[in-house]
Each structure stands twice: as C-alpha cells, then as structure tokens.
Coordinates of C-alpha atoms in Angstrom, one line a residue:
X238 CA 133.7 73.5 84.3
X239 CA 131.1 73.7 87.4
X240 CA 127.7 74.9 86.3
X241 CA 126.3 78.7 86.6
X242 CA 124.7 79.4 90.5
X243 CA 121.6 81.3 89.3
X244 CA 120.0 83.6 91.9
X245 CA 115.9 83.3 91.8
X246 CA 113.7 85.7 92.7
X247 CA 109.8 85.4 93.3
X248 CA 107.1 88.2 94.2
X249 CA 104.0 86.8 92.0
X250 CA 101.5 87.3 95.1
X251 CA 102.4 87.4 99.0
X252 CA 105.4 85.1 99.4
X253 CA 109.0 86.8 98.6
X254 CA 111.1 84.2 97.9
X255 CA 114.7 84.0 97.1
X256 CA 117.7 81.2 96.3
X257 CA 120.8 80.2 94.5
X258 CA 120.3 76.9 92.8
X259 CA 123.4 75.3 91.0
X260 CA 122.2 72.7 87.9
X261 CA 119.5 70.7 90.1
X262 CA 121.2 71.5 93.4
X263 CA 119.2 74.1 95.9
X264 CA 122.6 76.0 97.6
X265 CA 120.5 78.2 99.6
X266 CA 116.8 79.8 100.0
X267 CA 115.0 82.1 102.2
X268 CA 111.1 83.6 102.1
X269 CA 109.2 86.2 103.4
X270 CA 105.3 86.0 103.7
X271 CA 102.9 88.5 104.6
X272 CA 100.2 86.0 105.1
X273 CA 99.5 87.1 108.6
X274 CA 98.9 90.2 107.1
X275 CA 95.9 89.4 104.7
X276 CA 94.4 87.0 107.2
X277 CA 92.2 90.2 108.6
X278 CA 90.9 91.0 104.9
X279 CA 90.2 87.3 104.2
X280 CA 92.2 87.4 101.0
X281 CA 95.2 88.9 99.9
X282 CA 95.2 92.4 99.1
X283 CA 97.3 93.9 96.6
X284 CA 98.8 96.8 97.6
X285 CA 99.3 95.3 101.0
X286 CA 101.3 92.2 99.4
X287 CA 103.5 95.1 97.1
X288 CA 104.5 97.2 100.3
X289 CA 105.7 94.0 102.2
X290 CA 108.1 92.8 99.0
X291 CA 109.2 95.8 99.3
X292 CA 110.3 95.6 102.8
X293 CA 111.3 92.1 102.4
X294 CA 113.0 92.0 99.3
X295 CA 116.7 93.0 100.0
X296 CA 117.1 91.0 103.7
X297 CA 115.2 88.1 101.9
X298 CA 118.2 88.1 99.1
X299 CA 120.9 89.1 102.2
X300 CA 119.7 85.8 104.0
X301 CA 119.8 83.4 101.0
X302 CA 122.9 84.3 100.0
X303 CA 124.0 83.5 103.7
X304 CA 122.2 80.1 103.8
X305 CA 124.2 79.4 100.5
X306 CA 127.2 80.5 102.1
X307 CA 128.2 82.2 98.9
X308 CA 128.2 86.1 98.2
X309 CA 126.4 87.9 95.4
X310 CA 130.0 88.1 93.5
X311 CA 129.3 84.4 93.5
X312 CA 126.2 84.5 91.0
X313 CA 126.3 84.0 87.1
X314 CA 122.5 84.7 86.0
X315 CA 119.7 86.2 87.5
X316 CA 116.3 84.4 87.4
X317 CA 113.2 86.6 88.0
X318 CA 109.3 85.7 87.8
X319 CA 107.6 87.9 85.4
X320 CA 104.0 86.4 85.4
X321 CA 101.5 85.8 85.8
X322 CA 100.7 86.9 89.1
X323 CA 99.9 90.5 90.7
X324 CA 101.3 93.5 88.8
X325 CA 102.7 95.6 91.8
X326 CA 104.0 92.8 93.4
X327 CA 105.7 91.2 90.1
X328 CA 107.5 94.8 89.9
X329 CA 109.2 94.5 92.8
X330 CA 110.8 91.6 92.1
X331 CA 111.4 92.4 88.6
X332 CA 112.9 95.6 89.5
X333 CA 114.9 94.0 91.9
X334 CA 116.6 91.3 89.8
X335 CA 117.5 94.0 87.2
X336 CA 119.1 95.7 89.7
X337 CA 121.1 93.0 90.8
X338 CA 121.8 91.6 87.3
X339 CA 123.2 95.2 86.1
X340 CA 125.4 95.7 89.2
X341 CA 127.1 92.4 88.7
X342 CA 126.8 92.6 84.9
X343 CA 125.3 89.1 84.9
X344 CA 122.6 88.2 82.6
X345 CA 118.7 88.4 83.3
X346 CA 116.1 85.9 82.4
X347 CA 112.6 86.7 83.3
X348 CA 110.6 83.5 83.3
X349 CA 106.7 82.2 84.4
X350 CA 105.5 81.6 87.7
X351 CA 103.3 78.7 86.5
X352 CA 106.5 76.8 84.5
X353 CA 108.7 77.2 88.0
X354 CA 106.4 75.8 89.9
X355 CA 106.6 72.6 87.8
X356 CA 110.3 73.1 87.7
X357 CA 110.6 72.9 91.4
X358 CA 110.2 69.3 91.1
X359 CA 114.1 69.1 89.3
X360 CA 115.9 70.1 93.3
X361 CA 114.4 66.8 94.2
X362 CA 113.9 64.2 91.6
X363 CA 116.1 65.5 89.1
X364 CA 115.6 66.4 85.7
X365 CA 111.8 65.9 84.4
X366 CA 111.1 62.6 81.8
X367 CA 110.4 64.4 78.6
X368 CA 107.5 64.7 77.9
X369 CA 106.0 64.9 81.3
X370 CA 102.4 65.7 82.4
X371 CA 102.1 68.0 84.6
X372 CA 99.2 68.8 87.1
X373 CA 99.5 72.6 88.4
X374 CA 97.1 73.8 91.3
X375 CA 97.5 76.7 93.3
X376 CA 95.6 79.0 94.8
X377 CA 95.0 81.1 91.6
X378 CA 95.7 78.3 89.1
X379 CA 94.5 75.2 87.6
X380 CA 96.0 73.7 84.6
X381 CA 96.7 70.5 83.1
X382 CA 100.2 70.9 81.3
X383 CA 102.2 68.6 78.6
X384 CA 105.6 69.8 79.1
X385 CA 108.2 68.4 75.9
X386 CA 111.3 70.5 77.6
X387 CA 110.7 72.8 80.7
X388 CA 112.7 75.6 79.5
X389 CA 110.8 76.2 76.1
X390 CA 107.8 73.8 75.4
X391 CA 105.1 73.8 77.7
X392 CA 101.5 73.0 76.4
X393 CA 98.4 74.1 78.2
X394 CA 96.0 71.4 78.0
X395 CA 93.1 72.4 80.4
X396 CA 92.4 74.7 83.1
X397 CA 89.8 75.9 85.4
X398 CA 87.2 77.8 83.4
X399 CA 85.7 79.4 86.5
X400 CA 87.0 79.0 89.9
X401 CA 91.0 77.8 90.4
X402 CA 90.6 74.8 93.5
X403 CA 92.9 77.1 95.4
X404 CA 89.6 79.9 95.3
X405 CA 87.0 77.1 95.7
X406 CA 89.3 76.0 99.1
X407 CA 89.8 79.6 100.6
X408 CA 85.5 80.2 99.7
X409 CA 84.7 77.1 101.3
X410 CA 86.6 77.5 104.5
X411 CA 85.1 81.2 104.6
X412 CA 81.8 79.2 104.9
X413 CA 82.8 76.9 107.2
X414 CA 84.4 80.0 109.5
X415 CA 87.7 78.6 109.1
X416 CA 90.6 81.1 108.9
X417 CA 92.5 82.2 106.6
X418 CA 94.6 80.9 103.9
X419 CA 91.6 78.1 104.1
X420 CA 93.9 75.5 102.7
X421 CA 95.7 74.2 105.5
X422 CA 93.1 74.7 107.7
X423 CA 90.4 72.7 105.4
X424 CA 92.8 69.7 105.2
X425 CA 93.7 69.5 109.1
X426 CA 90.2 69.5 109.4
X427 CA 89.5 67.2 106.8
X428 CA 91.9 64.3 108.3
X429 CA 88.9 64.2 111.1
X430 CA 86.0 63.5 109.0
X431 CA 84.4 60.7 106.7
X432 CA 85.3 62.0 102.9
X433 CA 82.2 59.9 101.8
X434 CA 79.5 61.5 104.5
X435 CA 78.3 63.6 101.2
X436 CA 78.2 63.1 97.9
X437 CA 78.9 66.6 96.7
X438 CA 79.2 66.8 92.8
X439 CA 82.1 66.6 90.3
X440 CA 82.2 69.4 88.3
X441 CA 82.6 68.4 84.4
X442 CA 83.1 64.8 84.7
X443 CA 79.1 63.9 82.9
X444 CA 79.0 62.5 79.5
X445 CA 78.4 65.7 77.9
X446 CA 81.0 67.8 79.7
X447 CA 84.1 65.4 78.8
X448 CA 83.0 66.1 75.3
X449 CA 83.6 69.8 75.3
X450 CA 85.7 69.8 78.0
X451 CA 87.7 66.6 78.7
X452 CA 90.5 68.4 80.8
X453 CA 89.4 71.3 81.8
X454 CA 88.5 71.9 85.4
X455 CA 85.5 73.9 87.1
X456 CA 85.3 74.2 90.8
X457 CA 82.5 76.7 90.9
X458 CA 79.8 74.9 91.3
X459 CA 81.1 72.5 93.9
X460 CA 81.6 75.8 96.1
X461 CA 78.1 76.4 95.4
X462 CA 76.8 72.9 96.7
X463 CA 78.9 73.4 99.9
X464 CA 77.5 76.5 100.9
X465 CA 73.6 75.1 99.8
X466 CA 74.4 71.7 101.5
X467 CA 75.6 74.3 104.7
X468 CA 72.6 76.8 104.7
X469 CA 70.2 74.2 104.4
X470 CA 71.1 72.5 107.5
X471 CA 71.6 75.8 109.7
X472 CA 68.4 76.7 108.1
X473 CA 66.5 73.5 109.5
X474 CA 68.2 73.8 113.2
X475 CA 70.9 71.3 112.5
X476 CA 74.4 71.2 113.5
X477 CA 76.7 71.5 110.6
X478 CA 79.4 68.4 111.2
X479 CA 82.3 70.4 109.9
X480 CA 85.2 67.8 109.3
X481 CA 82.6 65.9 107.2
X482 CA 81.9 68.5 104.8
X483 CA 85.7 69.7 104.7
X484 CA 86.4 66.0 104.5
X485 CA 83.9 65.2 101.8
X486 CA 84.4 68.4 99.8
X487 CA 88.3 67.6 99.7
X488 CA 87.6 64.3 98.0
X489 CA 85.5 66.2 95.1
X490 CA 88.5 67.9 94.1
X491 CA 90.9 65.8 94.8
X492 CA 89.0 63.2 92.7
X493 CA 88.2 65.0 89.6
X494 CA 91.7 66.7 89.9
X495 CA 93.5 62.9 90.1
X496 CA 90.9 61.7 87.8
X497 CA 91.3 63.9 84.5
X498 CA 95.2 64.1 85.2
X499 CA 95.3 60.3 84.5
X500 CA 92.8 60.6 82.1
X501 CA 95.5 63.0 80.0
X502 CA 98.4 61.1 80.7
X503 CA 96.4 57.8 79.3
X504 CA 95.2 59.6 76.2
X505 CA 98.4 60.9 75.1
X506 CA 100.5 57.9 76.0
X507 CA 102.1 59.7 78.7
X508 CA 103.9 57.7 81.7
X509 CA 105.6 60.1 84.1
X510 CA 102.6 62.4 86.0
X511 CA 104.2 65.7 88.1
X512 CA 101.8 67.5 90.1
X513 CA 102.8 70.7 91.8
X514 CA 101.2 73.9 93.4
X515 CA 100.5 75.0 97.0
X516 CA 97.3 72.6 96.8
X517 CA 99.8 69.3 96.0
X518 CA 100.2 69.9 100.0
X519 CA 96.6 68.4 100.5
X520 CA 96.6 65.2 102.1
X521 CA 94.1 63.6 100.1
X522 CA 95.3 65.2 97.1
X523 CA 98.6 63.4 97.3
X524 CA 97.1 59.9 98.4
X525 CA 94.4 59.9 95.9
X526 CA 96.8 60.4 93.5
X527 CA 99.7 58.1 94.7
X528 CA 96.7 55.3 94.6
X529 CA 95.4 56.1 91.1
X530 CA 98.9 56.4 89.5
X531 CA 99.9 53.0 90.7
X532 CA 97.2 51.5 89.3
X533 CA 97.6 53.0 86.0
X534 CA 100.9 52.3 86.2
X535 CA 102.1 55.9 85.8
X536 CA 105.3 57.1 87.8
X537 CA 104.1 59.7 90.2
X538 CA 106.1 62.7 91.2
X539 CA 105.6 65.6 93.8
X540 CA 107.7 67.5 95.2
X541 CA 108.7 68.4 99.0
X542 CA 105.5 70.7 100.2
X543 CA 108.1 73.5 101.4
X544 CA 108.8 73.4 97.1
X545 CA 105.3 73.5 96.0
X546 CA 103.8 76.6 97.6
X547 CA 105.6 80.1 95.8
X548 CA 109.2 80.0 96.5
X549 CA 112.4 81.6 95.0
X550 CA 114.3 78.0 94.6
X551 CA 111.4 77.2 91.8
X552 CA 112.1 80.1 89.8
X553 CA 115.9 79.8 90.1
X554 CA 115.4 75.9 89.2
X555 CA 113.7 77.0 85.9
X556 CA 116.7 79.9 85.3
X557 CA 118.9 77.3 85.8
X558 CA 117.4 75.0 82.9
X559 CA 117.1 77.9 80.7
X560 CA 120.3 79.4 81.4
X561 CA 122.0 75.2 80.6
X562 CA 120.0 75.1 76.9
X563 CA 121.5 78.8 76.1
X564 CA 118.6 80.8 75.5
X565 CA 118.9 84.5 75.1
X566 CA 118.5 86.1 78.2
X567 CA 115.9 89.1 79.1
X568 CA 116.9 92.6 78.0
X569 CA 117.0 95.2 81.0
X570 CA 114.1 97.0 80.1
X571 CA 112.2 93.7 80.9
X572 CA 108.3 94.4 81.8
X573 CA 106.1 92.2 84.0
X574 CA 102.6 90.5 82.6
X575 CA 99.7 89.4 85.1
X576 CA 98.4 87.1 82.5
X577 CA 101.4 85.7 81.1
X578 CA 100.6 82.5 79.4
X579 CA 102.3 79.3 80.1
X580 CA 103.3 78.6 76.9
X581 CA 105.5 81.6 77.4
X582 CA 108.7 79.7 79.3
X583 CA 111.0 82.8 79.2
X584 CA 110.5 86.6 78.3

C-alpha cells in the first residue's frame, strides 16, 4: 500500500506556501510572497500580509496541485500550520485547510511552524537520526531544539531572550541603508568584506552568562554595537566601510550561533546537528558551521535554501510524519495560536 499524499498549507507571516508531499517525497509545491509589498514599510505588516493570503491562497493550492500533477481527489490528509506566527495570517490558512479537509472528507492535522521547519530537512536527507539537535533561526525565531521524534517530542533547549538573529539582521541592514528583507542583502554584501575588520561582541558567551544561560541566544546587544560602532564613525567625518561591518557583524552571529549549537550537541552526547530557518541561507552561517561540525565530529545537515525559508512542503513534510505514527488528527473547529510552543508538535 503506497503512503498517504498530504497537502501542506503555510500562512505563518508573508510567504503562502503550498504542496503535496508523499512519505519523504516533495510531489509538488508552489508559494506566494508579498515581500515586495512590505519592503516600503520596512517590515512586514500584518494586515497587509492577511489580505495577500487571501488573494493568494486558492491559485497557490490550484498551482501545486498542477506541479504535482495530481488533483485534490488525489489527497488523503490535510496539513495546516497553526502557530506560532501572525494571527490573521494563520487564519487564512487554517480556514483554508478546513475547508479543503471537509469537502474531501479527509482528515485535518494542524501542526507548528517551528517543528516544520526542522521537518523540511526529511524531502532531502531523509528521515531525521533520533535524537537530533536541531538549530532553528528565522527571522522571528531562535531556538536550540532536542528533537526524540519529530512528530511528538520536540524539546526547547534555548532561545533568544531578546532579539531573534532574523530581527538583529533586518535592524542592522536598516542602519546600514540596505533594503529590505535585510537578510539577503547583508550577506551579498558580507561576501565583500573582511569578517574580522571588527571585533563586535558575542552576546552570552562570558563566563557568567554560560552559567545562567548556556544555550540561550541574545542578539540585542550586538545590534546595539553596530549602530554605536556606525554613528561613531559618521559622527567623526569617516566613511563607514559597509561590507566590513555586514561582514564582521555576520561572523558574530554566525559564531555564537555555530558555537552554542555544538556546545549542546557535545553536552548531551548528541552526534547528528540540523540547522534550519530562513537565516540557514547565510553564507557564513552554513560554512562556519560545516567547519566546526567536522571538527567535532558531528554530522551536519541543512537543507536546500528554497526548503529553509517558510514554505508549504515543510508543513506537509511534518503532516506526513504525523499522519505515518497515527496520531489523532485536528477536529474542525481547530483555532490558531501566535505563541504556540514547540513542544506542541500537533494540535
């Protein structure tokens, strides 16, 4: 007997994403993004990201389903995000999935954001070494995860206990007049410069931090250096060398991020490392952390970039696994939650 094709549907911020994902097979995916429309407001707003799923949310099924080559008669489960992320936009999907799971009388599984996106990693490596660590970093989110089975025991470790290093990145490249989402930007730039030109600080990596907080991540004060580090020299009449100070504040995080995910996996005998998140794209990121995990001699994995921003084939990956262990699916009168935790697999 072939396994179910779940249909995934995500709508957590400003991407809406959609696929069909067979076992740890990606049939078919589409997205939406309204990027372009935040980009004028510096950030994403709301309301604006809620109107475009709205819009985008029945071609963006219609186009998956085509890229599958399959119909929606073909689906057996319904996989929806239902946190955390941004309450209007969550309901969009949410309401859409229900919609779809109670025309074809197929059952509905709402699941986390933050689980799916270390679930992506499955459509490319297969299934996850149990237990795995796993490194999440987004634009809103970063946590240090042990995951004992992706489809009901996740562990939250540490997080950020200020800003997320998505945040600190999007702040920075405000600084630095660099457009918006600051990410991409920051690291293109980055690639140009000398990452040790300054020695910007590492935020709770001193003696006394790792005692209260060992894996727990803080990314406001780095911000706060760059823009000091950046006043002071427009302030004195100098020229501000930008791809050294994107360069240099890249390696920060990318070296306490590497650095306390090791850390973790060495404390808690953990070999297998996944990192994932729309920040995994980073170049340095990704080499740092290919360098340290070698010589720790911890097996790295991270998936393709196109899987590790928000996407609809994460959240229909993590359906699929919960849908294989026969857990009870979501009732139709499922709700959303902006602060779901991750310990919370499936609602």
């Amino acid at each position: 007997m072939s396994e179910p094709v779940v249909l995934g549907i995500e709508s957590s911020c400003d991407e809406t994403g959609v696929a069909l994902v067979r076992g740890t097979t990606l049939l078919g995916d589409s997205l939406a993004s309204s990027v372009d429309e935040h980009v004028r407001f510096g950030g994403v707003v709301p309301e604006v990201a809620s109107r475009a799923h709205l819009e985008a949310i029945i071609p963006t099924i219609e186009r998956a389903c085509d890229d599958a080559g399959l119909t929606l008669a073909d689906v057996d489960a319904v996989a929806v995000t239902a946190g955390p992320g941004l309450a209007g936009a969550l309901m969009v999907g949410v309401s859409a999935a229900k919609a779809v799971a109670w025309a074809l009388d197929k059952p509905l599984y709402g699941v986390n954001h933050l689980c799916a996106h270390v679930c992506a990693d499955v459509l490319d490596h297969g299934p996850l070494p149990e237990p795995t660590m796993a490194l999440l970093v987004s634009g809103g989110h970063t946590d240090l995860l042990i995951v004992r089975d992706i489809a009901s025991d996740v562990t939250s470790l540490g997080r950020t206990i200020d800003d997320a290093a998505g945040e600190a990145y999007d702040k920075v490249a405000r600084v630095l007049g660099v457009p918006y989402p600051g990410g991409p930007h920051l690291d293109r730039l980055a690639q140009q410069g000398d990452p040790t030109a300054i020695r910007f600080p590492r935020g709770l990596t001193s003696a006394r931090d790792m005692e209260k907080h060992r894996f727990d991540f803080s990314f406001s004060g780095l911000k706060t250096a760059v823009v000091r580090w950046v006043q002071e020299r427009e302030r004195d009449g100098l020229d501000v060398p930008l791809a050294d100070v994107a360069a240099s504040f890249s390696a920060a995080v990318a070296d306490v991020l590497t650095r306390k995910a090791i850390d973790a996996c060495e404390h808690h005998g953990i070999k297998d490392l996944q990192i994932g998140g729309g920040v995994t794209a980073n170049t340095q990121l990704r080499t740092m952390a290919e360098e340290r995990c070698a010589a720790a001699g911890i097996s790295l994995r991270v998936p393709r970039i196109r899987l590790c921003t928000d996407n609809g084939a994460m959240v229909a990956a993590l359906g699929a696994q919960v849908v294989a262990r026969g857990l009870t699916p979501s009732s139709l009168d499922l709700g959303t939650d902006s602060s779901l935790p991750v310990s919370t697999v499936s609602v």
